[in-house]
């Protein structure tokens, strides 16, 4: 028998149930502790990712539910939105809207890893967002690069060589959440295969020559891992 389509009433009922579960799991002490991890505690319930994954596992993929959860503005509900959305229904406008509303690194990273990397426009958005001035939009561009390096098995080496040029271009940005994402992208590309490892190391050495503290941190940390025995042994 064909699967019965969800009705607005179904979506509303599931949305209300999820919000009630988040409120029931709310932990004020955890909210206070979020700041220690650099997480913005505004509109947060203090529910950690493993619990959110349990909630998401009980919900079927639903674009309409994801939109409702995101629109709530609740920190954890927005992360859940990235877990339950259907990547085939995500538009570039939606990606830009959500990215423009990122206000914490964990929401940014969860959206990129759970959802945006699976959208057909992911590579384009990685390039586009990497040049944006907003801290978390720019971070999202490099987090996407890192996630694609790990998960997009069909992408060519050329796609990641193009990312390396962008990484070098933006490596002087000293903002904490940007430079960490730039470093993450560089390291993940360099762990993809031997060819990209050599290219990433060459890029890191070029970055190390730049007259910027952020660039030197990004480069030295990446070189330490990518040239290390563990990575070299695995790639060999």
mmCIF file of C-alpha atoms in Angstrom:
data_model
loop_
_atom_site.group_PDB
_atom_site.id
_atom_site.type_symbol
_atom_site.label_atom_id
_atom_site.label_comp_id
_atom_site.label_asym_id
_atom_site.label_seq_id
_atom_site.Cartn_x
_atom_site.Cartn_y
_atom_site.Cartn_z
ATOM 1 C CA UNK A 1 0.000 0.000 0.000
ATOM 2 C CA UNK A 2 1.253 3.549 -0.706
ATOM 3 C CA UNK A 3 2.616 5.508 2.235
ATOM 4 C CA UNK A 4 0.081 7.975 3.532
ATOM 5 C CA UNK A 5 1.272 11.572 3.161
ATOM 6 C CA UNK A 6 1.740 13.611 6.306
ATOM 7 C CA UNK A 7 -0.930 16.195 6.986
ATOM 8 C CA UNK A 8 -0.347 19.602 8.627
ATOM 9 C CA UNK A 9 -2.078 18.145 11.695
ATOM 10 C CA UNK A 10 0.438 15.271 11.806
ATOM 11 C CA UNK A 11 3.344 17.712 11.601
ATOM 12 C CA UNK A 12 1.889 19.929 14.311
ATOM 13 C CA UNK A 13 1.294 16.978 16.612
ATOM 14 C CA UNK A 14 4.847 15.688 16.158
ATOM 15 C CA UNK A 15 6.272 19.182 16.599
ATOM 16 C CA UNK A 16 4.391 19.682 19.874
ATOM 17 C CA UNK A 17 5.505 16.269 21.121
ATOM 18 C CA UNK A 18 9.165 17.045 20.396
ATOM 19 C CA UNK A 19 8.999 20.458 22.078
ATOM 20 C CA UNK A 20 7.431 18.840 25.151
ATOM 21 C CA UNK A 21 10.229 16.238 25.243
ATOM 22 C CA UNK A 22 12.871 18.965 25.028
ATOM 23 C CA UNK A 23 11.253 20.843 27.888
ATOM 24 C CA UNK A 24 11.033 17.660 29.958
ATOM 25 C CA UNK A 25 14.744 16.977 29.381
ATOM 26 C CA UNK A 26 15.765 20.585 30.040
ATOM 27 C CA UNK A 27 18.812 20.899 32.288
ATOM 28 C CA UNK A 28 19.573 24.414 33.586
ATOM 29 C CA UNK A 29 22.977 23.296 34.884
ATOM 30 C CA UNK A 30 23.903 22.032 31.412
ATOM 31 C CA UNK A 31 22.854 25.367 29.914
ATOM 32 C CA UNK A 32 25.245 27.139 32.281
ATOM 33 C CA UNK A 33 28.011 24.755 31.257
ATOM 34 C CA UNK A 34 27.505 25.275 27.532
ATOM 35 C CA UNK A 35 29.396 28.559 27.588
ATOM 36 C CA UNK A 36 32.525 26.708 28.737
ATOM 37 C CA UNK A 37 32.477 24.857 25.416
ATOM 38 C CA UNK A 38 31.983 28.056 23.431
ATOM 39 C CA UNK A 39 28.300 27.239 22.821
ATOM 40 C CA UNK A 40 25.804 30.086 22.820
ATOM 41 C CA UNK A 41 23.324 29.220 25.620
ATOM 42 C CA UNK A 42 20.644 31.610 24.385
ATOM 43 C CA UNK A 43 17.277 29.827 23.913
ATOM 44 C CA UNK A 44 18.887 26.518 24.923
ATOM 45 C CA UNK A 45 17.363 23.731 26.999
ATOM 46 C CA UNK A 46 20.608 21.997 27.895
ATOM 47 C CA UNK A 47 19.876 18.744 26.056
ATOM 48 C CA UNK A 48 22.988 17.048 24.697
ATOM 49 C CA UNK A 49 23.447 15.552 21.229
ATOM 50 C CA UNK A 50 22.985 11.849 22.167
ATOM 51 C CA UNK A 51 19.522 12.632 23.533
ATOM 52 C CA UNK A 52 18.690 14.665 20.439
ATOM 53 C CA UNK A 53 19.683 11.721 18.237
ATOM 54 C CA UNK A 54 17.322 9.485 20.194
ATOM 55 C CA UNK A 55 14.491 11.943 19.571
ATOM 56 C CA UNK A 56 15.366 12.229 15.880
ATOM 57 C CA UNK A 57 15.412 8.429 15.547
ATOM 58 C CA UNK A 58 11.745 8.301 16.479
ATOM 59 C CA UNK A 59 10.779 10.836 13.789
ATOM 60 C CA UNK A 60 10.545 10.141 10.068
ATOM 61 C CA UNK A 61 12.289 12.487 7.635
ATOM 62 C CA UNK A 62 10.011 15.480 7.259
ATOM 63 C CA UNK A 63 10.799 18.788 5.591
ATOM 64 C CA UNK A 64 7.736 20.472 7.066
ATOM 65 C CA UNK A 65 8.627 19.308 10.584
ATOM 66 C CA UNK A 66 12.190 20.556 10.116
ATOM 67 C CA UNK A 67 10.897 23.975 9.101
ATOM 68 C CA UNK A 68 8.703 24.147 12.208
ATOM 69 C CA UNK A 69 11.538 23.100 14.483
ATOM 70 C CA UNK A 70 13.906 25.655 12.973
ATOM 71 C CA UNK A 71 11.342 28.430 13.212
ATOM 72 C CA UNK A 72 10.944 27.767 16.954
ATOM 73 C CA UNK A 73 14.318 29.401 17.564
ATOM 74 C CA UNK A 74 15.088 26.840 20.285
ATOM 75 C CA UNK A 75 18.753 25.838 20.204
ATOM 76 C CA UNK A 76 18.204 22.075 20.365
ATOM 77 C CA UNK A 77 15.152 22.182 18.114
ATOM 78 C CA UNK A 78 17.290 23.736 15.397
ATOM 79 C CA UNK A 79 19.817 20.934 15.701
ATOM 80 C CA UNK A 80 16.944 18.444 15.509
ATOM 81 C CA UNK A 81 15.718 20.215 12.369
ATOM 82 C CA UNK A 82 18.996 19.310 10.676
ATOM 83 C CA UNK A 83 18.535 15.691 11.721
ATOM 84 C CA UNK A 84 14.979 15.219 10.440
ATOM 85 C CA UNK A 85 14.981 17.336 7.259
ATOM 86 C CA UNK A 86 14.945 15.739 3.811
ATOM 87 C CA UNK A 87 18.070 16.895 1.925
ATOM 88 C CA UNK A 88 16.298 16.406 -1.405
ATOM 89 C CA UNK A 89 13.845 19.154 -0.454
ATOM 90 C CA UNK A 90 16.419 21.640 0.823
ATOM 91 C CA UNK A 91 16.824 24.681 -1.433
ATOM 92 C CA UNK A 92 19.715 27.122 -1.684
ATOM 93 C CA UNK A 93 17.438 29.782 -0.197
ATOM 94 C CA UNK A 94 16.855 27.607 2.853
ATOM 95 C CA UNK A 95 20.582 26.946 3.204
ATOM 96 C CA UNK A 96 21.309 30.675 3.075
ATOM 97 C CA UNK A 97 18.515 31.476 5.533
ATOM 98 C CA UNK A 98 19.623 28.934 8.114
ATOM 99 C CA UNK A 99 23.308 29.783 7.740
ATOM 100 C CA UNK A 100 22.484 33.460 8.172
ATOM 101 C CA UNK A 101 20.820 32.616 11.496
ATOM 102 C CA UNK A 102 23.670 30.534 12.908
ATOM 103 C CA UNK A 103 24.686 31.948 16.288
ATOM 104 C CA UNK A 104 26.650 29.041 17.757
ATOM 105 C CA UNK A 105 29.332 26.720 16.405
ATOM 106 C CA UNK A 106 27.476 23.548 17.365
ATOM 107 C CA UNK A 107 24.322 24.463 15.430
ATOM 108 C CA UNK A 108 26.513 25.413 12.473
ATOM 109 C CA UNK A 109 28.465 22.154 12.550
ATOM 110 C CA UNK A 110 25.437 19.919 13.124
ATOM 111 C CA UNK A 111 23.534 21.493 10.225
ATOM 112 C CA UNK A 112 26.497 21.072 7.897
ATOM 113 C CA UNK A 113 27.238 17.482 8.904
ATOM 114 C CA UNK A 114 23.682 16.185 9.315
ATOM 115 C CA UNK A 115 22.085 17.934 6.359
ATOM 116 C CA UNK A 116 23.882 20.441 4.148
ATOM 117 C CA UNK A 117 26.674 18.102 3.027
ATOM 118 C CA UNK A 118 23.962 15.855 1.541
ATOM 119 C CA UNK A 119 22.410 18.653 -0.545
ATOM 120 C CA UNK A 120 23.438 18.793 -4.204
ATOM 121 C CA UNK A 121 24.568 22.414 -3.825
ATOM 122 C CA UNK A 122 26.990 21.630 -0.971
ATOM 123 C CA UNK A 123 30.222 22.227 -2.918
ATOM 124 C CA UNK A 124 28.926 25.504 -4.335
ATOM 125 C CA UNK A 125 27.868 26.734 -0.900
ATOM 126 C CA UNK A 126 31.233 25.802 0.593
ATOM 127 C CA UNK A 127 32.901 28.100 -1.929
ATOM 128 C CA UNK A 128 30.321 30.854 -1.567
ATOM 129 C CA UNK A 129 30.151 30.922 2.224
ATOM 130 C CA UNK A 130 33.944 30.797 2.637
ATOM 131 C CA UNK A 131 34.088 34.347 1.295
ATOM 132 C CA UNK A 132 31.289 35.724 3.465
ATOM 133 C CA UNK A 133 32.143 38.164 6.290
ATOM 134 C CA UNK A 134 29.780 36.739 8.950
ATOM 135 C CA UNK A 135 31.738 34.520 11.359
ATOM 136 C CA UNK A 136 29.386 31.548 11.462
ATOM 137 C CA UNK A 137 28.449 31.682 7.774
ATOM 138 C CA UNK A 138 32.132 31.671 6.913
ATOM 139 C CA UNK A 139 32.730 28.853 9.383
ATOM 140 C CA UNK A 140 29.951 26.887 7.692
ATOM 141 C CA UNK A 141 31.800 27.097 4.379
ATOM 142 C CA UNK A 142 34.875 25.414 5.839
ATOM 143 C CA UNK A 143 32.918 22.931 7.954
ATOM 144 C CA UNK A 144 31.203 21.858 4.735
ATOM 145 C CA UNK A 145 34.617 21.337 3.128
ATOM 146 C CA UNK A 146 35.674 19.143 6.043
ATOM 147 C CA UNK A 147 32.451 17.129 5.977
ATOM 148 C CA UNK A 148 32.605 16.658 2.213
ATOM 149 C CA UNK A 149 36.214 15.494 2.452
ATOM 150 C CA UNK A 150 35.083 12.737 4.816
ATOM 151 C CA UNK A 151 31.743 11.752 3.312
ATOM 152 C CA UNK A 152 31.586 12.655 -0.395
ATOM 153 C CA UNK A 153 33.271 9.557 -1.797
ATOM 154 C CA UNK A 154 32.316 10.403 -5.403
ATOM 155 C CA UNK A 155 33.931 13.850 -5.519
ATOM 156 C CA UNK A 156 37.106 14.246 -7.561
ATOM 157 C CA UNK A 157 40.476 15.287 -6.161
ATOM 158 C CA UNK A 158 40.176 18.425 -8.286
ATOM 159 C CA UNK A 159 37.206 19.592 -6.207
ATOM 160 C CA UNK A 160 39.333 19.434 -3.056
ATOM 161 C CA UNK A 161 42.346 21.032 -4.709
ATOM 162 C CA UNK A 162 40.063 23.992 -5.400
ATOM 163 C CA UNK A 163 39.154 24.034 -1.709
ATOM 164 C CA UNK A 164 42.848 24.153 -0.779
ATOM 165 C CA UNK A 165 43.243 27.394 -2.712
ATOM 166 C CA UNK A 166 40.336 28.869 -0.730
ATOM 167 C CA UNK A 167 41.815 27.607 2.536
ATOM 168 C CA UNK A 168 45.063 29.432 1.826
ATOM 169 C CA UNK A 169 43.173 32.582 0.828
ATOM 170 C CA UNK A 170 41.249 32.710 4.115
ATOM 171 C CA UNK A 171 43.934 31.426 6.480
ATOM 172 C CA UNK A 172 44.720 34.852 7.920
ATOM 173 C CA UNK A 173 41.254 35.249 9.476
ATOM 174 C CA UNK A 174 42.025 35.326 13.204
ATOM 175 C CA UNK A 175 38.472 34.780 14.469
ATOM 176 C CA UNK A 176 38.474 31.666 16.630
ATOM 177 C CA UNK A 177 35.548 29.824 15.060
ATOM 178 C CA UNK A 178 36.778 30.591 11.553
ATOM 179 C CA UNK A 179 40.433 29.620 11.956
ATOM 180 C CA UNK A 180 39.486 26.347 13.672
ATOM 181 C CA UNK A 181 37.188 25.448 10.775
ATOM 182 C CA UNK A 182 39.849 26.390 8.199
ATOM 183 C CA UNK A 183 42.285 24.107 10.020
ATOM 184 C CA UNK A 184 39.684 21.326 10.196
ATOM 185 C CA UNK A 185 39.021 21.507 6.458
ATOM 186 C CA UNK A 186 42.746 21.454 5.652
ATOM 187 C CA UNK A 187 43.339 18.402 7.849
ATOM 188 C CA UNK A 188 40.355 16.434 6.538
ATOM 189 C CA UNK A 189 41.310 17.055 2.912
ATOM 190 C CA UNK A 190 44.853 15.966 3.711
ATOM 191 C CA UNK A 191 43.595 12.684 5.157
ATOM 192 C CA UNK A 192 41.447 11.788 2.135
ATOM 193 C CA UNK A 193 44.198 10.110 0.062
ATOM 194 C CA UNK A 194 47.946 10.239 -0.581
ATOM 195 C CA UNK A 195 47.692 12.718 -3.457
ATOM 196 C CA UNK A 196 45.604 15.166 -1.455
ATOM 197 C CA UNK A 197 47.813 14.628 1.589
ATOM 198 C CA UNK A 198 50.814 15.871 -0.367
ATOM 199 C CA UNK A 199 48.818 18.795 -1.758
ATOM 200 C CA UNK A 200 47.478 19.723 1.688
ATOM 201 C CA UNK A 201 50.960 19.608 3.205
ATOM 202 C CA UNK A 202 52.275 21.842 0.423
ATOM 203 C CA UNK A 203 49.410 24.267 1.068
ATOM 204 C CA UNK A 204 50.080 24.193 4.805
ATOM 205 C CA UNK A 205 53.738 25.056 4.225
ATOM 206 C CA UNK A 206 52.719 27.974 1.999
ATOM 207 C CA UNK A 207 50.286 29.151 4.682
ATOM 208 C CA UNK A 208 53.057 28.943 7.282
ATOM 209 C CA UNK A 209 55.004 31.553 5.307
ATOM 210 C CA UNK A 210 52.212 34.116 5.655
ATOM 211 C CA UNK A 211 52.730 36.915 8.139
ATOM 212 C CA UNK A 212 49.718 36.173 10.335
ATOM 213 C CA UNK A 213 49.426 34.435 13.705
ATOM 214 C CA UNK A 214 46.261 32.590 12.667
ATOM 215 C CA UNK A 215 47.905 31.283 9.499
ATOM 216 C CA UNK A 216 50.917 29.961 11.390
ATOM 217 C CA UNK A 217 48.676 28.166 13.923
ATOM 218 C CA UNK A 218 46.546 26.631 11.155
ATOM 219 C CA UNK A 219 49.625 25.473 9.270
ATOM 220 C CA UNK A 220 51.659 24.091 12.159
ATOM 221 C CA UNK A 221 48.745 22.127 13.590
ATOM 222 C CA UNK A 222 47.875 20.662 10.178
ATOM 223 C CA UNK A 223 51.475 19.748 9.345
ATOM 224 C CA UNK A 224 51.876 18.017 12.717
ATOM 225 C CA UNK A 225 48.939 15.709 11.971
ATOM 226 C CA UNK A 226 49.218 15.257 8.210
ATOM 227 C CA UNK A 227 52.945 14.499 8.263
ATOM 228 C CA UNK A 228 52.621 12.330 11.355
ATOM 229 C CA UNK A 229 53.207 8.584 11.383
ATOM 230 C CA UNK A 230 49.554 7.671 11.980
ATOM 231 C CA UNK A 231 48.228 9.475 8.919
ATOM 232 C CA UNK A 232 51.157 8.506 6.688
ATOM 233 C CA UNK A 233 50.879 4.843 7.662
ATOM 234 C CA UNK A 234 47.141 4.756 6.976
ATOM 235 C CA UNK A 235 47.494 6.433 3.568
ATOM 236 C CA UNK A 236 50.392 4.208 2.544
#
